[in-house]
mmCIF file of C-alpha atoms in Angstrom:
data_model
loop_
_atom_site.group_PDB
_atom_site.id
_atom_site.type_symbol
_atom_site.label_atom_id
_atom_site.label_comp_id
_atom_site.label_asym_id
_atom_site.label_seq_id
_atom_site.Cartn_x
_atom_site.Cartn_y
_atom_site.Cartn_z
ATOM 1 C CA MET A 1 166.735 45.239 -104.124
ATOM 2 C CA ARG A 2 170.188 45.324 -105.235
ATOM 3 C CA ASP A 3 170.856 48.905 -103.690
ATOM 4 C CA TRP A 4 169.168 48.113 -100.485
ATOM 5 C CA LEU A 5 171.687 44.866 -100.139
ATOM 6 C CA ARG A 6 174.533 46.990 -100.977
ATOM 7 C CA ASP A 7 173.415 49.607 -98.397
ATOM 8 C CA THR A 8 172.719 47.381 -95.773
ATOM 9 C CA LEU A 9 176.426 45.222 -95.842
ATOM 10 C CA MET A 10 178.086 48.691 -95.980
ATOM 11 C CA ARG A 11 176.138 49.755 -92.881
ATOM 12 C CA ARG A 12 177.174 46.281 -91.196
ATOM 13 C CA ARG A 13 181.032 46.765 -92.144
ATOM 14 C CA SER A 14 181.389 50.088 -90.978
ATOM 15 C CA LYS A 15 180.387 49.908 -87.602
ATOM 16 C CA ARG A 16 183.675 51.434 -86.410
ATOM 17 C CA GLY A 17 183.710 55.166 -87.079
ATOM 18 C CA PRO A 18 186.758 57.273 -87.525
ATOM 19 C CA ASN A 19 189.858 57.276 -85.294
ATOM 20 C CA ASP A 20 189.359 60.602 -83.456
ATOM 21 C CA SER A 21 191.943 59.580 -80.252
ATOM 22 C CA GLU A 22 195.195 60.511 -80.507
ATOM 23 C CA SER A 23 196.247 56.663 -79.768
ATOM 24 C CA THR A 24 198.008 54.749 -82.256
ATOM 25 C CA GLY A 25 196.505 51.836 -84.449
ATOM 26 C CA LYS A 26 198.044 49.691 -86.385
ATOM 27 C CA ILE A 27 197.997 51.708 -89.855
ATOM 28 C CA GLY A 28 199.425 54.557 -87.443
ATOM 29 C CA GLN A 29 198.000 57.636 -85.820
ATOM 30 C CA GLU A 30 195.208 59.167 -87.337
ATOM 31 C CA ILE A 31 193.908 62.859 -86.992
ATOM 32 C CA PRO A 32 190.478 63.793 -87.699
ATOM 33 C CA GLN A 33 189.981 65.825 -90.464
ATOM 34 C CA ASN A 34 187.691 68.592 -88.299
ATOM 35 C CA GLN A 35 190.338 69.236 -85.814
ATOM 36 C CA PRO A 36 191.812 72.354 -86.307
ATOM 37 C CA ALA A 37 195.813 72.628 -86.531
ATOM 38 C CA PRO A 38 197.261 73.359 -83.145
ATOM 39 C CA LEU A 39 199.134 76.007 -82.198
ATOM 40 C CA ARG A 40 202.907 76.734 -82.761
ATOM 41 C CA PRO A 41 204.397 79.536 -81.245
ATOM 42 C CA GLU A 42 206.601 81.779 -82.680
ATOM 43 C CA TYR A 43 209.664 83.465 -80.984
ATOM 44 C CA PRO A 44 211.630 86.054 -82.507
ATOM 45 C CA THR A 45 215.393 85.491 -83.986
ATOM 46 C CA PRO A 46 217.555 87.611 -82.005
ATOM 47 C CA ALA A 47 220.389 89.530 -83.979
ATOM 48 C CA PRO A 48 223.522 88.465 -83.881
ATOM 49 C CA ALA A 49 225.842 90.149 -81.933
ATOM 50 C CA VAL A 50 228.837 92.263 -82.752
ATOM 51 C CA THR A 51 232.228 91.397 -81.024
ATOM 52 C CA ALA A 52 234.758 93.990 -81.081
ATOM 53 C CA GLU A 53 237.804 92.741 -82.527
ATOM 54 C CA PRO A 54 240.771 93.270 -79.632
ATOM 55 C CA GLU A 55 243.190 95.374 -80.411
ATOM 56 C CA VAL A 56 246.583 94.394 -81.158
ATOM 57 C CA GLU A 57 249.361 96.233 -79.908
ATOM 58 C CA ALA A 58 252.400 96.487 -81.832
ATOM 59 C CA VAL A 59 255.307 95.034 -80.473
ATOM 60 C CA PRO A 60 258.449 96.186 -81.788
ATOM 61 C CA VAL A 61 260.625 93.235 -83.242
ATOM 62 C CA ALA A 62 264.512 93.506 -83.061
ATOM 63 C CA VAL A 63 265.819 92.180 -86.361
ATOM 64 C CA GLU A 64 269.103 90.289 -85.337
ATOM 65 C CA ALA A 65 271.988 90.510 -87.689
ATOM 66 C CA PRO A 66 273.043 87.405 -89.425
ATOM 67 C CA GLN A 67 275.497 85.244 -87.710
ATOM 68 C CA ALA A 68 278.584 84.330 -88.810
ATOM 69 C CA VAL A 69 279.652 80.956 -89.497
ATOM 70 C CA GLU A 70 281.575 79.184 -87.123
ATOM 71 C CA ALA A 71 285.006 78.240 -88.127
ATOM 72 C CA ALA A 72 286.124 74.631 -87.414
ATOM 73 C CA PRO A 73 288.545 74.696 -84.524
ATOM 74 C CA GLU A 74 292.186 74.234 -84.719
ATOM 75 C CA VAL A 75 293.669 70.710 -84.058
ATOM 76 C CA SER A 76 296.536 70.999 -81.806
ATOM 77 C CA PRO A 77 299.299 69.044 -82.998
ATOM 78 C CA GLU A 78 299.239 67.411 -79.231
ATOM 79 C CA ALA A 79 295.591 66.412 -79.333
ATOM 80 C CA PRO A 80 294.776 62.871 -79.910
ATOM 81 C CA LEU A 81 293.407 62.242 -83.268
ATOM 82 C CA GLN A 82 290.194 59.932 -83.295
ATOM 83 C CA GLU A 83 290.530 57.370 -85.609
ATOM 84 C CA THR A 84 287.703 56.519 -87.932
ATOM 85 C CA PRO A 85 286.572 52.813 -87.956
ATOM 86 C CA VAL A 86 287.410 50.824 -91.100
ATOM 87 C CA PRO A 87 284.989 48.155 -92.237
ATOM 88 C CA GLU A 88 286.202 44.797 -92.127
ATOM 89 C CA ALA A 89 287.146 43.110 -95.559
ATOM 90 C CA ALA A 90 285.173 40.141 -96.842
ATOM 91 C CA PRO A 91 287.088 36.998 -96.533
ATOM 92 C CA GLN A 92 289.280 36.686 -100.031
ATOM 93 C CA LYS A 93 288.583 33.309 -101.786
ATOM 94 C CA LYS A 94 291.994 31.195 -102.549
ATOM 95 C CA ILE A 95 293.050 28.622 -104.101
ATOM 96 C CA GLU A 96 295.763 26.301 -102.774
ATOM 97 C CA LEU A 97 297.814 23.505 -104.304
ATOM 98 C CA GLU A 98 298.471 19.931 -102.822
ATOM 99 C CA THR A 99 300.894 17.398 -104.265
ATOM 100 C CA GLN A 100 300.106 13.775 -104.001
ATOM 101 C CA PRO A 101 302.830 11.569 -101.783
ATOM 102 C CA ASP A 102 304.414 8.568 -102.690
ATOM 103 C CA SER A 103 302.499 6.691 -99.784
ATOM 104 C CA VAL A 104 299.395 6.514 -98.215
ATOM 105 C CA ALA A 105 300.853 6.645 -94.656
ATOM 106 C CA THR A 106 302.567 9.725 -95.251
ATOM 107 C CA PRO A 107 300.472 12.141 -93.049
ATOM 108 C CA PRO A 108 298.769 15.355 -93.824
ATOM 109 C CA PRO A 109 300.175 18.983 -93.311
ATOM 110 C CA ALA A 110 299.423 20.032 -89.878
ATOM 111 C CA VAL A 111 296.017 21.848 -89.319
ATOM 112 C CA GLN A 112 295.430 25.382 -89.950
ATOM 113 C CA PRO A 113 294.000 27.193 -87.089
ATOM 114 C CA VAL A 114 290.024 28.469 -88.169
ATOM 115 C CA SER A 115 289.628 31.852 -87.971
ATOM 116 C CA ALA A 116 287.180 33.655 -85.041
ATOM 117 C CA LYS A 117 284.559 34.233 -87.420
ATOM 118 C CA SER A 118 283.892 30.956 -89.131
ATOM 119 C CA PRO A 119 280.757 29.591 -90.679
ATOM 120 C CA ARG A 120 278.565 27.035 -89.113
ATOM 121 C CA GLY A 121 280.545 24.613 -90.731
ATOM 122 C CA TYR A 122 282.107 23.003 -93.790
ATOM 123 C CA VAL A 123 280.856 20.925 -96.666
ATOM 124 C CA VAL A 124 284.143 19.114 -98.736
ATOM 125 C CA LEU A 125 283.478 17.992 -102.064
ATOM 126 C CA THR A 126 285.797 15.912 -104.234
ATOM 127 C CA ILE A 127 286.069 16.055 -107.691
ATOM 128 C CA GLY A 128 287.947 13.934 -110.144
ATOM 129 C CA LEU A 129 288.099 10.771 -112.124
ATOM 130 C CA PRO A 130 288.123 7.439 -110.663
ATOM 131 C CA GLY A 131 291.769 6.626 -110.067
ATOM 132 C CA SER A 132 292.298 10.182 -109.388
ATOM 133 C CA GLY A 133 292.953 9.561 -105.338
ATOM 134 C CA LYS A 134 289.985 10.381 -103.844
ATOM 135 C CA THR A 135 289.541 7.692 -101.749
ATOM 136 C CA THR A 136 293.501 7.793 -100.602
ATOM 137 C CA TRP A 137 293.400 11.549 -99.841
ATOM 138 C CA TYR A 138 290.446 10.598 -97.314
ATOM 139 C CA LYS A 139 292.219 7.592 -95.839
ATOM 140 C CA ARG A 140 295.252 9.540 -95.192
ATOM 141 C CA ARG A 141 292.964 11.853 -93.061
ATOM 142 C CA GLY A 142 291.087 9.152 -91.270
ATOM 143 C CA VAL A 143 288.012 10.421 -92.415
ATOM 144 C CA THR A 144 284.993 8.474 -93.794
ATOM 145 C CA PRO A 145 283.317 10.046 -96.346
ATOM 146 C CA LEU A 146 279.374 9.923 -97.420
ATOM 147 C CA SER A 147 280.013 7.926 -100.641
ATOM 148 C CA SER A 148 277.897 6.202 -103.347
ATOM 149 C CA ASP A 149 280.011 3.029 -102.705
ATOM 150 C CA MET A 150 279.445 2.832 -98.952
ATOM 151 C CA LEU A 151 275.374 3.168 -99.995
ATOM 152 C CA ARG A 152 275.426 0.518 -102.314
ATOM 153 C CA ASN A 153 277.227 -2.050 -99.882
ATOM 154 C CA ILE A 154 274.469 -0.652 -97.240
ATOM 155 C CA LEU A 155 271.366 -1.086 -99.538
ATOM 156 C CA PHE A 156 272.101 -3.813 -102.053
ATOM 157 C CA ASP A 157 275.138 -5.782 -99.847
ATOM 158 C CA ASP A 158 277.051 -5.264 -102.975
ATOM 159 C CA ILE A 159 279.635 -2.593 -103.942
ATOM 160 C CA THR A 160 279.518 -3.129 -107.689
ATOM 161 C CA ASP A 161 275.673 -2.647 -108.063
ATOM 162 C CA GLN A 162 275.176 0.101 -110.147
ATOM 163 C CA ARG A 163 270.970 -0.094 -110.215
ATOM 164 C CA TYR A 164 268.612 2.558 -108.954
ATOM 165 C CA GLN A 165 271.565 5.547 -109.497
ATOM 166 C CA GLY A 166 268.909 7.883 -108.319
ATOM 167 C CA LEU A 167 267.749 6.442 -105.427
ATOM 168 C CA VAL A 168 271.436 6.358 -104.100
ATOM 169 C CA PHE A 169 271.989 9.885 -104.389
ATOM 170 C CA SER A 170 268.757 10.661 -103.457
ATOM 171 C CA THR A 171 269.650 9.069 -99.934
ATOM 172 C CA LEU A 172 273.191 10.112 -100.125
ATOM 173 C CA ARG A 173 271.722 13.841 -100.263
ATOM 174 C CA SER A 174 269.503 13.203 -97.120
ATOM 175 C CA LEU A 175 272.182 11.597 -95.169
ATOM 176 C CA LEU A 176 274.143 15.105 -95.819
ATOM 177 C CA ARG A 177 271.236 17.112 -94.948
ATOM 178 C CA ALA A 178 270.689 15.162 -91.362
ATOM 179 C CA ARG A 179 274.336 16.032 -90.853
ATOM 180 C CA LEU A 180 273.793 19.364 -91.546
ATOM 181 C CA ILE A 181 270.663 19.571 -89.173
ATOM 182 C CA ALA A 182 272.627 17.746 -86.495
ATOM 183 C CA LYS A 183 275.093 20.760 -86.887
ATOM 184 C CA MET A 184 278.137 18.709 -87.445
ATOM 185 C CA PRO A 185 280.754 20.836 -88.285
ATOM 186 C CA TRP A 186 282.788 19.015 -91.115
ATOM 187 C CA ASN A 187 280.989 17.027 -93.884
ATOM 188 C CA TYR A 188 282.907 15.138 -96.792
ATOM 189 C CA VAL A 189 281.265 13.714 -99.966
ATOM 190 C CA ASP A 190 282.832 11.374 -101.966
ATOM 191 C CA ALA A 191 281.706 11.067 -105.490
ATOM 192 C CA THR A 192 283.229 12.060 -109.204
ATOM 193 C CA ASN A 193 281.188 15.505 -108.918
ATOM 194 C CA LEU A 194 282.369 15.876 -112.623
ATOM 195 C CA SER A 195 280.189 18.742 -113.825
ATOM 196 C CA PRO A 196 278.573 21.833 -112.530
ATOM 197 C CA HIS A 197 275.042 20.297 -112.820
ATOM 198 C CA GLU A 198 276.454 17.361 -110.491
ATOM 199 C CA ARG A 199 277.646 19.765 -107.851
ATOM 200 C CA ARG A 200 275.064 22.432 -107.875
ATOM 201 C CA GLN A 201 272.465 20.529 -105.262
ATOM 202 C CA TRP A 202 275.408 19.807 -102.928
ATOM 203 C CA ILE A 203 276.284 23.144 -102.688
ATOM 204 C CA LYS A 204 272.725 24.177 -102.712
ATOM 205 C CA MET A 205 271.922 22.535 -99.557
ATOM 206 C CA ALA A 206 275.476 23.404 -97.962
ATOM 207 C CA LYS A 207 274.598 27.106 -98.294
ATOM 208 C CA SER A 208 271.008 26.785 -97.293
ATOM 209 C CA PHE A 209 272.337 25.886 -93.824
ATOM 210 C CA GLY A 210 275.026 28.426 -93.746
ATOM 211 C CA TYR A 211 277.757 26.202 -94.412
ATOM 212 C CA GLU A 212 281.050 27.276 -96.348
ATOM 213 C CA VAL A 213 281.588 24.952 -99.463
ATOM 214 C CA GLN A 214 285.197 23.878 -100.056
ATOM 215 C CA ALA A 215 286.278 21.781 -103.429
ATOM 216 C CA VAL A 216 288.837 19.618 -103.483
ATOM 217 C CA PHE A 217 289.910 18.776 -107.411
ATOM 218 C CA PHE A 218 291.773 16.219 -108.418
ATOM 219 C CA ASP A 219 293.977 17.362 -111.762
ATOM 220 C CA VAL A 220 295.291 14.222 -112.006
ATOM 221 C CA PRO A 221 296.097 13.335 -116.279
ATOM 222 C CA LEU A 222 293.528 10.597 -117.806
ATOM 223 C CA ALA A 223 296.713 8.429 -118.260
ATOM 224 C CA VAL A 224 297.552 7.897 -114.718
ATOM 225 C CA CYS A 225 294.086 7.167 -114.007
ATOM 226 C CA LEU A 226 293.905 4.410 -116.578
ATOM 227 C CA GLU A 227 296.969 2.942 -115.117
ATOM 228 C CA ARG A 228 295.537 2.944 -111.240
ATOM 229 C CA ASN A 229 292.036 1.589 -112.749
ATOM 230 C CA ALA A 230 293.876 -1.399 -114.397
ATOM 231 C CA LYS A 231 295.236 -2.395 -110.930
ATOM 232 C CA ARG A 232 291.823 -2.371 -109.434
ATOM 233 C CA GLU A 233 289.740 -5.361 -108.647
ATOM 234 C CA ARG A 234 286.737 -2.987 -109.620
ATOM 235 C CA GLN A 235 287.796 -1.520 -112.763
ATOM 236 C CA VAL A 236 285.683 0.979 -114.988
ATOM 237 C CA SER A 237 286.237 0.088 -118.632
ATOM 238 C CA ASP A 238 288.332 2.516 -120.834
ATOM 239 C CA ASP A 239 285.540 3.995 -123.024
ATOM 240 C CA VAL A 240 283.386 5.184 -119.446
ATOM 241 C CA MET A 241 286.911 6.585 -118.721
ATOM 242 C CA GLN A 242 286.959 8.570 -121.572
ATOM 243 C CA LYS A 243 283.460 9.805 -121.692
ATOM 244 C CA MET A 244 283.741 11.153 -117.846
ATOM 245 C CA ALA A 245 287.246 12.773 -118.579
ATOM 246 C CA GLU A 246 285.179 14.607 -121.474
ATOM 247 C CA ARG A 247 282.717 15.724 -118.867
ATOM 248 C CA LEU A 248 284.886 16.801 -116.355
ATOM 249 C CA ARG A 249 285.012 20.630 -115.712
ATOM 250 C CA PRO A 250 287.207 22.187 -112.809
ATOM 251 C CA PRO A 251 285.399 23.710 -109.963
ATOM 252 C CA VAL A 252 284.890 27.689 -110.176
ATOM 253 C CA PHE A 253 284.091 29.938 -107.300
ATOM 254 C CA LYS A 254 281.142 31.181 -108.945
ATOM 255 C CA GLU A 255 279.584 27.955 -108.482
ATOM 256 C CA GLY A 256 279.157 28.801 -104.884
ATOM 257 C CA PHE A 257 282.743 27.397 -103.448
ATOM 258 C CA ASP A 258 284.531 29.513 -101.185
ATOM 259 C CA LYS A 259 287.788 27.438 -101.083
ATOM 260 C CA ILE A 260 289.147 25.429 -103.911
ATOM 261 C CA THR A 261 292.347 22.674 -103.414
ATOM 262 C CA VAL A 262 293.794 21.504 -106.389
ATOM 263 C CA VAL A 263 295.261 18.348 -106.244
ATOM 264 C CA ARG A 264 298.276 17.252 -108.469
ATOM 265 C CA VAL A 265 300.512 14.519 -109.116
ATOM 266 C CA LYS A 266 304.035 14.961 -108.367
ATOM 267 C CA GLY A 267 306.087 15.932 -111.078
ATOM 268 C CA ALA A 268 302.983 16.075 -113.896
ATOM 269 C CA ALA A 269 301.798 19.229 -115.908
ATOM 270 C CA PRO A 270 298.412 20.665 -115.063
ATOM 271 C CA THR A 271 296.235 19.475 -117.122
ATOM 272 C CA ILE A 272 293.044 21.925 -116.507
ATOM 273 C CA LYS A 273 293.661 25.649 -115.893
ATOM 274 C CA VAL A 274 291.629 26.374 -112.441
ATOM 275 C CA GLU A 275 290.320 30.347 -112.262
ATOM 276 C CA PRO A 276 293.495 31.457 -114.109
ATOM 277 C CA ASP A 277 292.303 35.145 -113.330
ATOM 278 C CA LEU A 278 292.877 34.124 -109.585
ATOM 279 C CA PRO A 279 296.528 34.202 -107.896
ATOM 280 C CA ALA A 280 297.259 30.607 -106.577
ATOM 281 C CA THR A 281 298.876 30.024 -103.314
ATOM 282 C CA ASN A 282 301.730 27.612 -102.648
ATOM 283 C CA VAL A 283 299.537 25.858 -99.432
ATOM 284 C CA ASP A 284 299.677 22.051 -99.421
ATOM 285 C CA GLU A 285 296.057 21.924 -98.315
ATOM 286 C CA PRO A 286 292.902 23.617 -96.710
ATOM 287 C CA GLY A 287 292.466 23.090 -93.047
ATOM 288 C CA GLU A 288 291.085 20.128 -91.457
ATOM 289 C CA GLY A 289 288.244 19.418 -88.784
ATOM 290 C CA GLU A 290 287.890 15.882 -88.548
#
């Protein structure tokens, strides 16, 4: 019975016979096993043709004798000589000296002409103790510099307010940056600028805009500054003045300055040497632009 059921079911499932056609089904093309293989014609392989190499005709080559090196033509004394262009020398950095006048009303020296190849502009930093004469130096030239006192008066309505020193000087640097963006030719900063650390950011900003940086160093004895300070309405204590004098460092060219002017009191001996390896020129002051 079991064998009969298996044979019956197998006969029902396999109603389709093998695919004897050449059509392609889902599985693929099926080739019947009893179909003979198709005939494939064979063609004899032709022998490779032998190509005769062309005869190369020998061409006689003439060997030239080595040519003699031509001598340089003699220059006649009457022929004009060609001038060799000489590269222009870089502008030399220099130190200039100036003496403080007896009166504020004394006009500054004449303006020196600016060379044709001038930088985009100038940034002038004053360096010196309180009472050394920085404000007077600006007044004689009719210049209103960027100063911390001016900002304290604007921000706090009080020039003596010493709060927020960081805010004051960051705003001062922002004002200088605005002037450099506006391509103002001459820019003055009135501050003590005692150490290279305090002067570094001013110099870096000016150089980034292609400006030349000049220093005006007030080499004034501490005793003179203390005497002038005592006559002021807004005074700095003697202890603070002494500490500031200890921090004071003269400007040097390696900081990035292109010009250094030394301002001294008439008849006073130099208190600090400025660039001893460079010669100083007896010129009153640098050229003015404003």
